[in-house]
Short mmCIF file of C-alpha atoms in Angstrom, two decimals:
data_model
loop_
_atom_site.label_atom_id
_atom_site.label_comp_id
_atom_site.label_asym_id
_atom_site.label_seq_id
_atom_site.Cartn_x
_atom_site.Cartn_y
_atom_site.Cartn_z
CA MET A 1 -64.28 -34.17 121.54
CA ALA A 2 -61.90 -31.32 122.41
CA TYR A 3 -58.15 -31.75 122.28
CA PRO A 4 -55.51 -30.03 124.40
CA ARG A 5 -53.45 -27.09 123.09
CA MET A 6 -50.83 -28.29 120.64
CA ARG A 7 -47.22 -27.14 120.70
CA SER A 8 -44.43 -27.66 118.22
CA GLY A 9 -43.39 -31.31 118.28
CA ALA A 10 -46.50 -32.44 120.18
CA THR A 11 -48.59 -35.47 119.20
CA ILE A 12 -52.33 -35.71 118.86
CA PRO A 13 -54.62 -38.54 119.96
CA GLN A 14 -54.41 -41.51 117.62
CA GLU A 15 -58.15 -42.13 117.74
CA LYS A 16 -58.79 -38.81 115.98
CA ARG A 17 -59.78 -39.24 112.34
CA MET A 18 -57.72 -37.64 109.60
CA LYS A 19 -58.81 -34.19 108.51
CA PHE A 20 -58.99 -32.97 104.91
CA ILE A 21 -58.84 -29.36 103.69
CA PHE A 22 -59.89 -28.91 100.06
CA VAL A 23 -58.80 -25.70 98.33
CA THR A 24 -60.71 -24.67 95.21
CA GLY A 25 -60.37 -21.64 92.99
CA GLY A 26 -62.82 -19.37 91.23
CA VAL A 27 -63.07 -16.46 88.77
CA LEU A 28 -59.73 -17.11 87.04
CA SER A 29 -56.54 -19.13 87.29
CA GLY A 30 -53.27 -17.83 88.68
CA LEU A 31 -54.79 -16.41 91.86
CA GLY A 32 -52.29 -18.17 94.12
CA LYS A 33 -54.27 -21.21 95.27
CA GLY A 34 -51.00 -23.09 95.59
CA ILE A 35 -49.48 -20.46 97.88
CA ALA A 36 -52.67 -20.30 99.95
CA SER A 37 -52.67 -24.11 100.24
CA ALA A 38 -48.98 -24.21 101.18
CA SER A 39 -49.49 -21.40 103.71
CA ILE A 40 -52.34 -23.21 105.46
CA ALA A 41 -50.27 -26.40 105.53
CA LEU A 42 -47.29 -24.54 107.01
CA LEU A 43 -49.39 -22.93 109.75
CA LEU A 44 -50.87 -26.26 110.80
CA LYS A 45 -47.50 -28.02 110.71
CA SER A 46 -46.01 -25.27 112.88
CA CYS A 47 -48.56 -26.28 115.53
CA GLY A 48 -47.06 -29.76 115.75
CA LEU A 49 -49.53 -31.53 113.45
CA ARG A 50 -48.47 -34.05 110.82
CA VAL A 51 -49.45 -32.33 107.58
CA THR A 52 -49.09 -33.32 103.95
CA SER A 53 -50.29 -31.82 100.67
CA ILE A 54 -51.81 -33.08 97.42
CA LYS A 55 -52.20 -31.27 94.11
CA ILE A 56 -54.95 -32.34 91.70
CA ASP A 57 -54.45 -31.36 88.06
CA PRO A 58 -57.44 -31.94 85.77
CA TYR A 59 -55.45 -32.31 82.55
CA LEU A 60 -55.27 -35.65 80.71
CA ASN A 61 -51.48 -35.82 80.82
CA CYS A 62 -50.29 -38.46 83.27
CA ASP A 63 -47.66 -36.00 84.53
CA ALA A 64 -46.14 -32.64 83.69
CA GLY A 65 -42.99 -34.11 82.13
CA THR A 66 -43.95 -33.77 78.47
CA MET A 67 -45.53 -30.33 78.82
CA SER A 68 -43.91 -27.12 77.62
CA PRO A 69 -43.19 -24.57 80.37
CA TYR A 70 -45.28 -22.15 78.29
CA GLN A 71 -48.26 -24.44 78.90
CA HIS A 72 -48.00 -25.06 82.61
CA GLY A 73 -44.91 -23.41 84.04
CA GLU A 74 -41.94 -25.22 85.50
CA VAL A 75 -41.78 -29.01 85.66
CA PHE A 76 -40.80 -29.89 89.23
CA VAL A 77 -38.92 -33.14 89.90
CA LEU A 78 -39.22 -35.14 93.13
CA ASP A 79 -36.78 -37.55 94.80
CA ASP A 80 -38.58 -40.57 93.34
CA GLY A 81 -38.22 -39.18 89.80
CA SER A 82 -41.80 -38.01 89.39
CA GLU A 83 -42.25 -34.99 87.12
CA VAL A 84 -45.00 -32.97 88.74
CA ASP A 85 -46.78 -29.63 88.86
CA MET A 86 -44.78 -26.65 90.08
CA ASP A 87 -47.10 -26.23 93.08
CA LEU A 88 -45.51 -29.29 94.66
CA GLY A 89 -42.32 -27.23 94.76
CA ASN A 90 -44.14 -24.69 96.92
CA TYR A 91 -45.47 -27.44 99.16
CA GLU A 92 -41.97 -28.84 99.67
CA ARG A 93 -40.48 -25.42 100.31
CA PHE A 94 -43.17 -24.35 102.80
CA LEU A 95 -43.38 -27.71 104.59
CA GLY A 96 -39.67 -28.53 104.43
CA ALA A 97 -40.69 -31.98 103.23
CA SER A 98 -39.94 -34.36 100.37
CA LEU A 99 -43.08 -35.54 98.60
CA SER A 100 -43.68 -38.37 96.13
CA GLY A 101 -45.46 -38.71 92.81
CA ALA A 102 -48.53 -39.97 94.65
CA HIS A 103 -49.05 -36.39 95.86
CA ASN A 104 -49.92 -35.19 92.33
CA LEU A 105 -53.13 -36.63 90.88
CA THR A 106 -54.09 -35.96 87.28
CA THR A 107 -57.05 -36.95 85.15
CA GLY A 108 -54.59 -39.06 83.15
CA THR A 109 -53.40 -41.10 86.13
CA ILE A 110 -56.93 -41.61 87.48
CA TYR A 111 -58.42 -42.69 84.16
CA ARG A 112 -55.46 -44.94 83.40
CA LYS A 113 -55.94 -46.80 86.68
CA VAL A 114 -59.66 -47.26 86.07
CA ILE A 115 -59.14 -48.40 82.47
CA GLU A 116 -56.42 -50.85 83.55
CA ARG A 117 -58.78 -52.27 86.16
CA GLU A 118 -61.54 -52.55 83.58
CA ARG A 119 -59.22 -54.45 81.22
CA ARG A 120 -58.20 -56.82 84.03
CA GLY A 121 -61.85 -57.58 84.65
CA ASP A 122 -62.12 -55.96 88.07
CA TYR A 123 -65.48 -54.46 87.11
CA LEU A 124 -66.97 -57.51 85.37
CA GLY A 125 -70.72 -57.16 85.19
CA ALA A 126 -70.63 -53.40 85.72
CA THR A 127 -70.94 -50.48 83.34
CA VAL A 128 -67.87 -48.39 84.15
CA GLN A 129 -68.87 -44.75 84.68
CA ILE A 130 -67.56 -41.45 85.99
CA ILE A 131 -69.73 -41.99 89.07
CA PRO A 132 -68.94 -44.14 90.96
CA HIS A 133 -65.80 -45.63 89.38
CA ILE A 134 -63.76 -42.52 88.57
CA THR A 135 -64.83 -40.68 91.73
CA ASP A 136 -64.11 -43.78 93.85
CA GLN A 137 -60.59 -43.96 92.42
CA ILE A 138 -60.02 -40.26 93.19
CA LYS A 139 -61.15 -40.74 96.78
CA ALA A 140 -59.04 -43.88 97.16
CA ASP A 141 -55.90 -42.11 95.93
CA ILE A 142 -56.41 -39.13 98.27
CA LYS A 143 -56.95 -41.41 101.25
CA ALA A 144 -53.94 -43.55 100.30
CA VAL A 145 -51.64 -40.51 100.50
CA ALA A 146 -53.12 -39.58 103.88
CA GLN A 147 -52.58 -43.07 105.25
CA ALA A 148 -49.09 -43.51 103.77
CA ASN A 149 -47.99 -40.26 105.44
CA ALA A 150 -49.85 -40.93 108.70
CA ALA A 151 -51.17 -37.41 108.28
CA ASP A 152 -53.32 -35.58 110.80
CA VAL A 153 -54.32 -33.06 108.13
CA VAL A 154 -54.17 -33.34 104.34
CA VAL A 155 -54.38 -30.11 102.33
CA VAL A 156 -55.71 -30.89 98.84
CA GLU A 157 -55.51 -28.23 96.13
CA LEU A 158 -57.87 -28.72 93.17
CA GLY A 159 -56.31 -27.21 90.06
CA GLY A 160 -58.27 -25.23 87.53
CA THR A 161 -61.26 -23.01 88.14
CA VAL A 162 -64.72 -23.95 89.37
CA GLY A 163 -66.89 -24.32 86.28
CA ASP A 164 -64.21 -26.02 84.17
CA ILE A 165 -65.71 -29.19 82.73
CA GLU A 166 -62.56 -31.23 83.32
CA SER A 167 -62.65 -30.45 87.07
CA MET A 168 -66.13 -31.82 87.64
CA PRO A 169 -65.24 -35.43 88.61
CA PHE A 170 -62.75 -34.20 91.20
CA LEU A 171 -65.22 -31.73 92.73
CA GLU A 172 -67.84 -34.46 92.87
CA ALA A 173 -65.36 -36.82 94.56
CA VAL A 174 -64.46 -34.35 97.32
CA ARG A 175 -68.14 -33.48 97.76
CA GLN A 176 -68.74 -37.16 98.43
CA MET A 177 -65.83 -37.26 100.88
CA ARG A 178 -67.45 -34.64 103.10
CA ARG A 179 -70.69 -36.63 103.05
CA GLU A 180 -68.85 -39.85 103.93
CA LEU A 181 -66.38 -38.51 106.50
CA GLY A 182 -68.53 -35.84 108.11
CA ALA A 183 -68.43 -32.05 108.15
CA SER A 184 -66.04 -31.96 111.11
CA ASN A 185 -63.42 -33.85 109.10
CA CYS A 186 -63.59 -31.96 105.80
CA LEU A 187 -63.22 -28.24 105.21
CA PHE A 188 -63.59 -26.32 101.95
CA VAL A 189 -61.50 -23.22 101.21
CA HIS A 190 -62.39 -21.19 98.13
CA ALA A 191 -59.89 -18.71 96.64
CA THR A 192 -61.46 -15.95 94.55
CA LEU A 193 -60.67 -12.57 93.04
CA VAL A 194 -62.02 -9.25 94.28
CA PRO A 195 -61.03 -6.83 91.50
CA VAL A 196 -61.03 -3.06 91.60
CA VAL A 197 -62.50 -1.48 88.50
CA SER A 198 -60.33 1.57 87.84
CA VAL A 199 -63.21 3.74 86.61
CA VAL A 200 -65.27 3.07 89.74
CA GLY A 201 -62.38 2.77 92.17
CA GLU A 202 -64.00 0.29 94.53
CA PRO A 203 -63.60 -3.47 95.06
CA LYS A 204 -66.24 -5.58 93.33
CA THR A 205 -67.53 -8.71 95.05
CA LYS A 206 -69.80 -9.91 92.24
CA PRO A 207 -67.17 -12.26 90.70
CA THR A 208 -66.78 -13.92 94.11
CA GLN A 209 -70.54 -14.21 94.52
CA HIS A 210 -70.93 -15.87 91.13
CA SER A 211 -68.00 -18.20 91.77
CA VAL A 212 -69.47 -19.36 95.07
CA LYS A 213 -72.85 -19.79 93.38
CA GLU A 214 -71.18 -22.08 90.82
CA LEU A 215 -69.56 -24.08 93.61
CA ARG A 216 -72.80 -24.41 95.52
CA ALA A 217 -74.55 -25.65 92.39
CA ILE A 218 -72.13 -28.59 92.46
CA GLY A 219 -73.14 -29.29 96.05
CA ILE A 220 -70.19 -27.68 97.86
CA GLN A 221 -70.66 -24.82 100.31
CA PRO A 222 -67.30 -23.17 101.06
CA ASP A 223 -66.41 -22.83 104.72
CA LEU A 224 -63.71 -20.23 104.23
CA ILE A 225 -63.04 -17.69 101.47
CA VAL A 226 -59.59 -16.37 100.63
CA ALA A 227 -60.26 -13.15 98.74
CA ARG A 228 -57.36 -12.09 96.53
CA SER A 229 -57.04 -8.39 95.84
CA GLN A 230 -54.45 -5.71 95.28
CA GLN A 231 -55.07 -4.18 98.68
CA THR A 232 -56.46 -5.28 102.04
CA LEU A 233 -60.25 -5.58 101.93
CA SER A 234 -62.30 -3.23 104.06
CA GLU A 235 -64.61 -4.51 106.77
CA GLU A 236 -67.57 -3.47 104.62
CA THR A 237 -66.38 -5.55 101.67
CA ARG A 238 -65.76 -8.57 103.87
CA ARG A 239 -69.25 -8.25 105.37
CA LYS A 240 -70.75 -8.14 101.89
CA ILE A 241 -68.94 -11.34 100.87
CA SER A 242 -69.99 -12.97 104.15
CA LEU A 243 -73.64 -12.08 103.57
CA PHE A 244 -73.97 -13.03 99.91
CA CYS A 245 -71.79 -16.15 100.08
CA ASP A 246 -73.22 -17.42 103.37
CA VAL A 247 -69.93 -17.78 105.26
CA ASP A 248 -68.96 -16.49 108.69
CA LEU A 249 -67.40 -13.02 108.69
CA GLY A 250 -64.32 -14.47 110.42
CA ALA A 251 -64.00 -16.92 107.54
CA VAL A 252 -63.59 -14.20 104.90
CA LEU A 253 -59.84 -13.67 104.68
CA SER A 254 -58.27 -10.76 102.86
CA ALA A 255 -55.23 -11.82 100.81
CA PRO A 256 -53.70 -8.66 99.35
CA ASP A 257 -50.64 -8.70 97.12
CA ALA A 258 -47.68 -9.68 99.31
CA ARG A 259 -44.11 -8.42 99.07
CA THR A 260 -42.93 -12.05 99.01
CA ILE A 261 -44.85 -15.32 98.86
CA TYR A 262 -43.32 -16.23 102.22
CA GLU A 263 -45.26 -13.39 103.83
CA VAL A 264 -48.62 -14.98 102.95
CA PRO A 265 -48.78 -17.39 105.95
CA LEU A 266 -48.18 -14.43 108.28
CA ILE A 267 -50.89 -12.39 106.55
CA LEU A 268 -53.41 -15.21 106.90
CA GLU A 269 -52.43 -15.97 110.49
CA SER A 270 -52.84 -12.30 111.47
CA GLN A 271 -56.53 -12.79 110.62
CA GLY A 272 -56.91 -15.82 112.89
CA VAL A 273 -57.03 -18.52 110.24
CA THR A 274 -55.41 -21.22 112.40
CA ASP A 275 -57.85 -20.73 115.27
CA TRP A 276 -60.77 -20.75 112.85
CA ILE A 277 -59.64 -23.99 111.16
CA ALA A 278 -58.93 -25.62 114.53
CA GLN A 279 -62.43 -24.81 115.75
CA ARG A 280 -64.11 -25.91 112.51
CA LEU A 281 -62.22 -29.24 112.35
CA GLN A 282 -62.35 -29.80 116.12
CA LEU A 283 -58.57 -29.86 116.48
CA GLY A 284 -58.48 -28.15 119.86
CA ALA A 285 -56.46 -25.01 120.57
CA LEU A 286 -53.50 -24.66 118.23
CA SER A 287 -50.49 -22.42 118.68
CA PRO A 288 -48.36 -21.81 115.56
CA GLN A 289 -44.62 -21.58 116.21
CA LEU A 290 -43.47 -19.12 113.55
CA GLN A 291 -40.36 -17.48 115.02
CA GLY A 292 -37.99 -19.03 112.47
CA TRP A 293 -40.33 -18.26 109.60
CA ARG A 294 -40.75 -14.63 110.68
CA SER A 295 -36.99 -14.25 110.90
CA PHE A 296 -36.56 -15.61 107.38
CA VAL A 297 -39.24 -13.30 105.98
CA GLN A 298 -37.54 -10.33 107.64
CA GLN A 299 -34.24 -11.33 106.01
CA VAL A 300 -35.95 -11.47 102.62
CA LEU A 301 -37.67 -8.10 103.04
CA GLU A 302 -34.84 -6.19 104.70
CA PRO A 303 -31.55 -7.18 103.01
CA SER A 304 -28.37 -5.23 103.70
CA ASP A 305 -27.03 -5.66 100.13
CA HIS A 306 -28.51 -5.98 96.68
CA LEU A 307 -27.49 -8.05 93.66
CA GLU A 308 -28.75 -8.42 90.12
CA ILE A 309 -28.47 -11.87 88.53
CA ALA A 310 -29.12 -12.49 84.84
CA ILE A 311 -31.02 -15.65 83.95
CA VAL A 312 -30.40 -16.37 80.28
CA GLY A 313 -33.26 -18.63 79.24
CA LYS A 314 -35.52 -19.61 76.39
CA TYR A 315 -38.83 -19.37 78.28
CA THR A 316 -38.28 -15.95 79.88
CA SER A 317 -41.63 -14.55 78.73
CA LEU A 318 -43.22 -16.76 81.41
CA ALA A 319 -41.42 -16.36 84.74
CA ASP A 320 -43.20 -19.45 86.14
CA SER A 321 -40.90 -21.47 83.87
CA TYR A 322 -38.05 -20.79 86.28
CA VAL A 323 -39.85 -20.35 89.61
CA SER A 324 -37.52 -22.68 91.54
CA TYR A 325 -34.52 -20.61 90.43
CA GLU A 326 -36.19 -17.46 91.76
CA GLU A 327 -36.88 -19.11 95.10
CA ALA A 328 -33.41 -20.66 95.38
CA LEU A 329 -31.85 -17.24 94.79
CA SER A 330 -34.19 -15.74 97.39
CA HIS A 331 -33.18 -18.39 99.96
CA ALA A 332 -29.46 -17.97 99.31
CA GLY A 333 -29.71 -14.20 99.28
CA ALA A 334 -31.57 -14.14 102.61
CA ALA A 335 -28.92 -16.38 104.18
CA LEU A 336 -26.17 -13.96 103.10
CA GLY A 337 -28.07 -10.71 103.67
CA ALA A 338 -28.62 -9.89 100.00
CA GLY A 339 -31.74 -9.01 98.09
CA VAL A 340 -31.58 -10.59 94.64
CA SER A 341 -33.35 -9.18 91.60
CA ILE A 342 -33.44 -11.05 88.31
CA ARG A 343 -32.71 -9.69 84.87
CA TRP A 344 -34.52 -11.93 82.40
CA VAL A 345 -32.51 -12.35 79.20
CA GLU A 346 -33.95 -14.09 76.13
CA ALA A 347 -31.37 -16.56 74.82
CA GLU A 348 -32.65 -16.68 71.25
CA THR A 349 -31.91 -12.97 70.69
CA PHE A 350 -28.94 -12.70 73.07
CA GLU A 351 -26.46 -9.87 72.63
CA GLU A 352 -23.46 -9.26 74.86
CA GLN A 353 -24.72 -5.95 76.24
CA ALA A 354 -27.78 -7.76 77.64
CA ILE A 355 -25.74 -8.85 80.66
CA ASN A 356 -23.67 -5.70 81.10
CA GLY A 357 -23.55 -4.63 84.72
CA VAL A 358 -25.06 -7.78 86.25
CA ASP A 359 -23.40 -9.33 89.30
CA GLY A 360 -23.82 -12.91 88.13
CA VAL A 361 -25.17 -15.12 85.35
CA ILE A 362 -27.25 -18.30 85.44
CA VAL A 363 -27.97 -20.48 82.42
CA PRO A 364 -30.81 -22.79 83.49
CA VAL A 365 -32.57 -25.90 82.25
CA GLY A 366 -33.66 -26.27 78.63
CA PHE A 367 -34.09 -28.70 75.77
CA GLY A 368 -33.38 -28.56 72.04
CA PRO A 369 -31.26 -26.28 69.85
CA ARG A 370 -33.40 -23.14 70.04
CA GLY A 371 -31.53 -20.48 71.98
CA SER A 372 -28.49 -22.72 72.59
CA GLU A 373 -26.04 -20.52 70.68
CA GLY A 374 -27.20 -17.44 72.60
CA LYS A 375 -26.65 -19.26 75.87
CA ILE A 376 -23.19 -20.39 74.76
CA GLN A 377 -22.37 -16.77 73.94
CA ALA A 378 -23.58 -15.69 77.40
CA ILE A 379 -21.42 -18.36 79.05
CA ARG A 380 -18.37 -17.19 77.09
CA CYS A 381 -18.98 -13.61 78.19
CA ALA A 382 -19.27 -14.66 81.84
CA ARG A 383 -16.11 -16.77 81.64
CA GLU A 384 -13.96 -14.23 79.83
CA LYS A 385 -15.18 -11.19 81.79
CA LYS A 386 -14.88 -12.99 85.15
CA VAL A 387 -18.58 -12.65 85.97
CA PRO A 388 -19.71 -15.31 88.49
CA TYR A 389 -21.47 -18.09 86.58
CA LEU A 390 -23.72 -21.00 87.54
CA GLY A 391 -24.91 -23.45 84.91
CA ILE A 392 -27.60 -25.98 85.68
CA CYS A 393 -28.34 -29.12 83.60
CA TYR A 394 -28.57 -27.62 80.10
CA GLY A 395 -26.34 -24.79 81.39
CA PHE A 396 -23.79 -27.43 82.48
CA GLN A 397 -23.76 -29.09 79.07
CA LEU A 398 -23.51 -25.78 77.22
CA ALA A 399 -20.64 -24.69 79.48
CA VAL A 400 -18.75 -27.81 78.40
CA ILE A 401 -19.47 -27.05 74.73
CA GLU A 402 -18.35 -23.42 75.14
CA PHE A 403 -15.12 -24.48 76.84
CA ALA A 404 -14.41 -27.15 74.23
CA ARG A 405 -14.86 -24.65 71.41
CA HIS A 406 -13.11 -21.57 72.77
CA VAL A 407 -10.49 -22.89 75.18
CA LEU A 408 -9.71 -26.39 73.95
CA GLY A 409 -10.07 -25.23 70.33
CA LEU A 410 -12.35 -28.03 69.15
CA LYS A 411 -14.14 -26.49 66.19
CA GLY A 412 -17.58 -27.98 65.70
CA ALA A 413 -17.89 -29.14 69.31
CA ASN A 414 -21.58 -29.63 70.03
CA SER A 415 -24.28 -31.83 71.50
CA THR A 416 -25.87 -34.65 69.54
CA GLU A 417 -29.16 -33.25 70.80
CA PHE A 418 -28.61 -30.28 68.48
CA GLU A 419 -26.66 -31.89 65.65
CA PRO A 420 -26.77 -35.63 64.77
CA ASN A 421 -23.10 -35.94 63.80
CA PRO A 422 -21.01 -33.04 65.11
CA ALA A 423 -17.27 -32.98 64.53
CA HIS A 424 -16.80 -33.27 68.30
CA PRO A 425 -19.78 -34.71 70.20
CA VAL A 426 -18.67 -33.51 73.63
CA ILE A 427 -22.26 -33.94 74.85
CA ASP A 428 -23.94 -37.18 73.85
CA LEU A 429 -27.00 -39.28 74.62
CA LEU A 430 -26.93 -41.46 77.71
CA PRO A 431 -26.28 -45.06 76.59
CA GLU A 432 -29.53 -46.33 78.14
CA GLN A 433 -31.46 -43.62 76.27
CA ARG A 434 -30.51 -44.71 72.75
CA ASP A 435 -33.43 -47.09 72.23
CA VAL A 436 -36.06 -45.14 74.17
CA LYS A 437 -39.26 -44.63 72.16
CA GLN A 438 -41.67 -43.53 74.88
CA LEU A 439 -40.61 -40.05 76.02
CA GLY A 440 -42.83 -39.58 79.08
CA GLY A 441 -41.06 -40.38 82.35
CA SER A 442 -38.06 -41.96 80.61
CA MET A 443 -35.21 -39.51 81.32
CA ARG A 444 -32.67 -39.93 84.08
CA LEU A 445 -34.90 -38.67 86.85
CA GLY A 446 -34.96 -38.15 90.57
CA SER A 447 -32.38 -38.21 93.35
CA HIS A 448 -28.99 -39.77 92.59
CA PRO A 449 -25.77 -39.78 94.63
CA VAL A 450 -22.84 -37.64 93.48
CA ALA A 451 -19.26 -38.19 94.66
CA VAL A 452 -17.51 -34.87 95.35
CA ALA A 453 -13.72 -34.67 95.10
CA SER A 454 -11.90 -33.32 98.17
CA GLY A 455 -9.93 -30.11 97.94
CA THR A 456 -12.33 -28.61 95.40
CA ARG A 457 -14.67 -25.66 95.48
CA ALA A 458 -17.60 -28.09 95.26
CA HIS A 459 -16.40 -29.90 98.40
CA GLN A 460 -15.80 -26.59 100.14
CA LEU A 461 -19.42 -25.62 99.46
CA TYR A 462 -21.09 -28.95 100.26
CA GLN A 463 -18.74 -30.12 103.04
CA GLN A 464 -19.60 -33.69 102.07
CA ALA A 465 -17.92 -36.44 100.06
CA VAL A 466 -21.24 -37.78 98.75
CA ILE A 467 -24.30 -35.62 98.08
CA HIS A 468 -27.77 -36.38 96.77
CA GLU A 469 -29.36 -34.12 94.17
CA ARG A 470 -32.30 -34.40 91.77
CA HIS A 471 -31.77 -34.99 88.05
CA ARG A 472 -33.73 -34.60 84.82
CA HIS A 473 -31.75 -35.17 81.63
CA ARG A 474 -31.08 -37.49 78.67
CA PHE A 475 -27.66 -36.23 77.54
CA GLU A 476 -24.31 -36.18 79.35
CA VAL A 477 -20.65 -35.31 78.94
CA ASN A 478 -19.02 -37.70 76.48
CA PRO A 479 -16.36 -39.58 78.51
CA ASP A 480 -14.07 -39.64 75.47
CA TYR A 481 -13.45 -35.90 75.95
CA VAL A 482 -13.11 -35.70 79.73
CA GLU A 483 -9.31 -36.01 79.85
CA ARG A 484 -8.80 -33.29 77.22
CA LEU A 485 -11.25 -30.92 78.90
CA GLU A 486 -9.61 -31.35 82.28
CA SER A 487 -6.13 -30.89 80.85
CA ALA A 488 -7.28 -27.47 79.58
CA GLY A 489 -8.58 -26.43 83.01
CA LEU A 490 -12.25 -27.49 83.21
CA HIS A 491 -12.29 -29.93 86.11
CA PHE A 492 -15.08 -32.38 86.83
CA THR A 493 -15.14 -32.28 90.61
CA GLY A 494 -18.39 -34.19 91.02
CA ARG A 495 -19.11 -37.52 89.36
CA SER A 496 -21.50 -40.43 89.67
CA GLN A 497 -20.23 -42.94 92.21
CA ASP A 498 -19.09 -45.30 89.46
CA GLY A 499 -17.18 -42.44 87.86
CA ARG A 500 -18.95 -42.76 84.50
CA ARG A 501 -21.03 -39.60 84.56
CA MET A 502 -19.78 -36.05 85.02
CA GLU A 503 -21.91 -34.14 87.54
CA ILE A 504 -20.09 -30.94 88.59
CA ALA A 505 -17.67 -28.83 86.56
CA GLU A 506 -15.58 -25.93 87.82
CA TYR A 507 -13.03 -23.66 86.25
CA GLY A 508 -10.33 -22.46 88.60
CA ASP A 509 -9.11 -19.32 86.86
CA HIS A 510 -12.29 -17.44 87.71
CA PRO A 511 -14.03 -15.83 90.73
CA PHE A 512 -16.81 -18.41 90.44
CA PHE A 513 -17.45 -20.61 87.42
CA MET A 514 -19.40 -23.74 88.30
CA ALA A 515 -21.98 -25.92 86.60
CA ALA A 516 -23.96 -28.98 87.62
CA GLN A 517 -25.75 -31.66 85.63
CA PHE A 518 -28.31 -31.95 88.44
CA HIS A 519 -30.95 -29.47 89.68
CA PRO A 520 -30.00 -27.99 93.07
CA GLU A 521 -32.90 -25.53 92.85
CA PHE A 522 -35.38 -28.33 93.55
CA LEU A 523 -33.99 -28.94 97.05
CA SER A 524 -33.55 -25.33 98.13
CA ARG A 525 -35.64 -24.38 101.18
CA PRO A 526 -36.19 -21.25 103.29
CA ASN A 527 -33.40 -21.22 105.88
CA GLN A 528 -31.76 -24.15 104.01
CA PRO A 529 -30.35 -22.77 100.73
CA ARG A 530 -28.42 -25.06 98.39
CA PRO A 531 -24.63 -24.70 98.41
CA LEU A 532 -24.21 -23.90 94.72
CA PHE A 533 -26.57 -20.93 95.06
CA THR A 534 -24.91 -19.63 98.22
CA GLY A 535 -21.59 -20.07 96.45
CA LEU A 536 -22.78 -17.92 93.55
CA ILE A 537 -24.26 -15.23 95.80
CA GLY A 538 -21.18 -15.22 98.04
CA ALA A 539 -18.87 -14.74 95.05
CA CYS A 540 -21.03 -11.90 93.72
CA LEU A 541 -20.98 -10.14 97.10
CA LYS A 542 -17.22 -10.54 97.39
CA LEU A 543 -16.66 -8.96 93.97
CA GLN A 544 -19.11 -6.18 94.80
CA SER A 545 -17.23 -5.33 98.01
CA GLU A 546 -13.92 -5.20 96.10
CA ARG A 547 -15.13 -2.66 93.55
#
């Protein structure tokens, strides 16, 4: 059945079955499957379709919350408090949507559900096995997300690389879904690498051929190949991939290194990917509406000003640890006509000259004492030298400690996270956290309301009396010290609605010195930057113009 051309905001016939696009990866990890998945989802949504995304992670952890950023990059937090894979951040940013924990499946969550059902006796009389019980649970969870979101199309990214043993049950489950739902309702996209061997100087398709061979051995024939490479693939190379991998020439997409991740949807669309998917899934003629997206990309690529912001962190050797900060700065910079580059500064070995010449300083999320003194030193430098400063979560708590020590004069001021019995515990454990034994998923998580005081810089930026931001923390400002801190000039201009928890701090005798207990970076979107980031960038630009 053919459907009429879709336009932005249009609806599609209700009798049409949901469509599923499964994105797999081959050769090696880190190719950008998540960006490819988010780009495809964006293109389809821009046609007026209801689109949602799912990320499958084959690790045994139930979520990403207890994992080090060195292991898996940034932990992204959703409105419902779920701690999920960083790719869900890309999905939210590209789709302009708020997802839930159900959109991130892991081996841990799947196996836990099956084991709980086995213990309840749901499988009495049966030998519980990977097939069909684990694969049935995977399929049920994917379909549940599709139904809960009333999605026309669900883009499912399978983490890991084809050939990984832990990915096998998920690949088998989606193979079964195509058999059950029909080829016109399921499409497989395979992202691979086409390297250029420097000695030879030509792109090599053999890794892609072997990767597709591995996928076909599992029973999955890819419909579309996204070939990652440093440069645009030649027609000859694309024909070779088409021939040896048995896919249509029009379904071999070249994905060269982009200047910004937000350019990827435009690169794919220039090769006709939306038309090809629409034909393959029998969606009718689709017409992506990308004017706003193109305008944003142009703002990112052609800024009128340039700023350098220092991020003083403890995981700086892996930039993926702070990916949402990078994107939030990009969004805010584009809105104000500024290109933003980042100077990564390692907190553990911090020296004052490390931030010389930067336009602004950010101290981001973190846990534990390692690197805390370096971050406190960086905060003091930013405060005393009038360099615009934004502290987030850990950076909020450390800003309070720095102020207590060097302005209020409280020697020994510290957090009980770092020192069990400091002379002045200005940062202390949340009361409800004192008896927590199980660390996974037990912090103060997710979206919470924050009351913003009128007549403050925070209110000027947000233009709202009550805001909602995402949280992820165990420790907070000790209320016993709030009055003394404020009397010295550090004002808590955002608080929980009951007034018990400090949420935003600002220091008035400074071009821009603000910190937040919450994580505004998680809600930043292209064309919708978060106010604290635009505030920082705006202050930096103002100082730059005055020099």
